Short mmCIF file of C-alpha atoms in Angstrom, two decimals:
data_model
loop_
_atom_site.label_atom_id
_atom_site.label_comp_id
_atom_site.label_asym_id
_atom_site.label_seq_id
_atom_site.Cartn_x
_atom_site.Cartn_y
_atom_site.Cartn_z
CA UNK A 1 20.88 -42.40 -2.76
CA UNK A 2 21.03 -38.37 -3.46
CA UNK A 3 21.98 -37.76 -6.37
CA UNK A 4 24.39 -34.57 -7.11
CA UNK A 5 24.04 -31.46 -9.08
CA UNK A 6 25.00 -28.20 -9.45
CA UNK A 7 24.03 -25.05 -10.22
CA UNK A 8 25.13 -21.40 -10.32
CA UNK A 9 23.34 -18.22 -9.74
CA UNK A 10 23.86 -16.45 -13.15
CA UNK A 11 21.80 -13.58 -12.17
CA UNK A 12 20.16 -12.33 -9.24
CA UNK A 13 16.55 -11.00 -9.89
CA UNK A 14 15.37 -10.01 -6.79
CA UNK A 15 13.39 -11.37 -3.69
CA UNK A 16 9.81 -11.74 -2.61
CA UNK A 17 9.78 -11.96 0.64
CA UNK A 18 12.85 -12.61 3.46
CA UNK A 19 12.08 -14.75 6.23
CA UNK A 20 13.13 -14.22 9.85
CA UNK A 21 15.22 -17.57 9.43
CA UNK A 22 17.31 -15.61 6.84
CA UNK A 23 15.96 -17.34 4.34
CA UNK A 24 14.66 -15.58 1.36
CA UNK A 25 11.83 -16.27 -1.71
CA UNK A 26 13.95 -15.32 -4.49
CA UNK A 27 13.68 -14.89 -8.76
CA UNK A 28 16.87 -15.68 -9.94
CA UNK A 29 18.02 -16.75 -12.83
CA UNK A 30 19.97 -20.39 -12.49
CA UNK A 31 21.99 -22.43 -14.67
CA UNK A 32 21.67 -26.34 -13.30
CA UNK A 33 23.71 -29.08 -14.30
CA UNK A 34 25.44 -26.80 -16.89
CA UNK A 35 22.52 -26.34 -18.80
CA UNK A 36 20.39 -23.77 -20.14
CA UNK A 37 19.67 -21.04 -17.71
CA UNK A 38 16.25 -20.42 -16.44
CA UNK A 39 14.24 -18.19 -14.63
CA UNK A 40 13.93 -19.67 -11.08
CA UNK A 41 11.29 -19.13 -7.94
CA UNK A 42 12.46 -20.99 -4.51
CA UNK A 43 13.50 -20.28 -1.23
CA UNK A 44 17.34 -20.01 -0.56
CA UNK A 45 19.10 -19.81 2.55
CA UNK A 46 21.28 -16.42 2.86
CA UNK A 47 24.67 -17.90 1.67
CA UNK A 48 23.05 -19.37 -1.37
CA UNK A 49 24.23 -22.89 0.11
CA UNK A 50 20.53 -24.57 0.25
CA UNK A 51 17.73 -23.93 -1.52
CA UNK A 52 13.72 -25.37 -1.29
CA UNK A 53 11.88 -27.09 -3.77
CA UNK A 54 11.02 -24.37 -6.17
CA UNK A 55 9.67 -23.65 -9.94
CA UNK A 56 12.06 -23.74 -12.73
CA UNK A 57 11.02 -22.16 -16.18
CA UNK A 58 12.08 -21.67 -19.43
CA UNK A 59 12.61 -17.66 -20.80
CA UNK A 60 9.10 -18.62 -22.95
CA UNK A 61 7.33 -20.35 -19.93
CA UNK A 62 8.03 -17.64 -17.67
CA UNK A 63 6.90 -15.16 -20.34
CA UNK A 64 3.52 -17.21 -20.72
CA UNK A 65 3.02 -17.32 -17.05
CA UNK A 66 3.05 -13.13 -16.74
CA UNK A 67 0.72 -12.87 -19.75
CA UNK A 68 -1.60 -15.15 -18.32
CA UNK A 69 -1.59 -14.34 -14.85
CA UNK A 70 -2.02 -10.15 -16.43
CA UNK A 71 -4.82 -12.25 -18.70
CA UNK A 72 -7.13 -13.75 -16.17
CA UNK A 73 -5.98 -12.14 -12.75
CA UNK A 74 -5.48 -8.04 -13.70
CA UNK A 75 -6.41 -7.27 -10.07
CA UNK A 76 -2.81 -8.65 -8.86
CA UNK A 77 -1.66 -5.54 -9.59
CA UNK A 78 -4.66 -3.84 -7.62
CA UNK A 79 -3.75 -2.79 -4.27
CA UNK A 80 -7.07 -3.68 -3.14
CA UNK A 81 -6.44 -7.48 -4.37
CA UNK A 82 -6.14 -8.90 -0.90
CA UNK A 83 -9.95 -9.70 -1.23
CA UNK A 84 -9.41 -11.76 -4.48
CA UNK A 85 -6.29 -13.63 -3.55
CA UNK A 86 -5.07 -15.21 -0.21
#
């Protein structure tokens, strides 16, 4: 049995990539359940009716993941980085 939830869109971030479905990667952040919100990553269909598995993270674990990934990976922002990441 499913069970039910909700969730609303508190903020709109911006998207990573659109698919030719009209689906979209987006960074939003999302208040589920009524809770806290959080920074979200996940694909959403272009009404904002279904969304893909995603990541969820807190303001401090999203803040973690950009110092580490600027830590250990500063050629992300290299536009010749296509040779260290697939």
């Amino acid at each position: 049995m499913a069970s039910e939830f909700t969730f609303e869109i508190t903020k709109h971030i911006g998207v990573i990539k659109a698919y030719e479905t009209g689906w979209s990667k987006e960074i939003n952040i999302v208040s589920w359940n009524g809770g806290q919100p959080k920074v979200d990553i996940r694909d959403w269909d272009e009404n904002h009716e279904r969304m893909s598995r995603g990541v969820t993270l807190t303001k401090d674990e999203f803040r973690k993941m950009v110092e580490l990934t600027n830590q250990r990976m500063p050629s992300l922002m290299n536009p010749n980085m296509d040779r260290d990441v697939r």
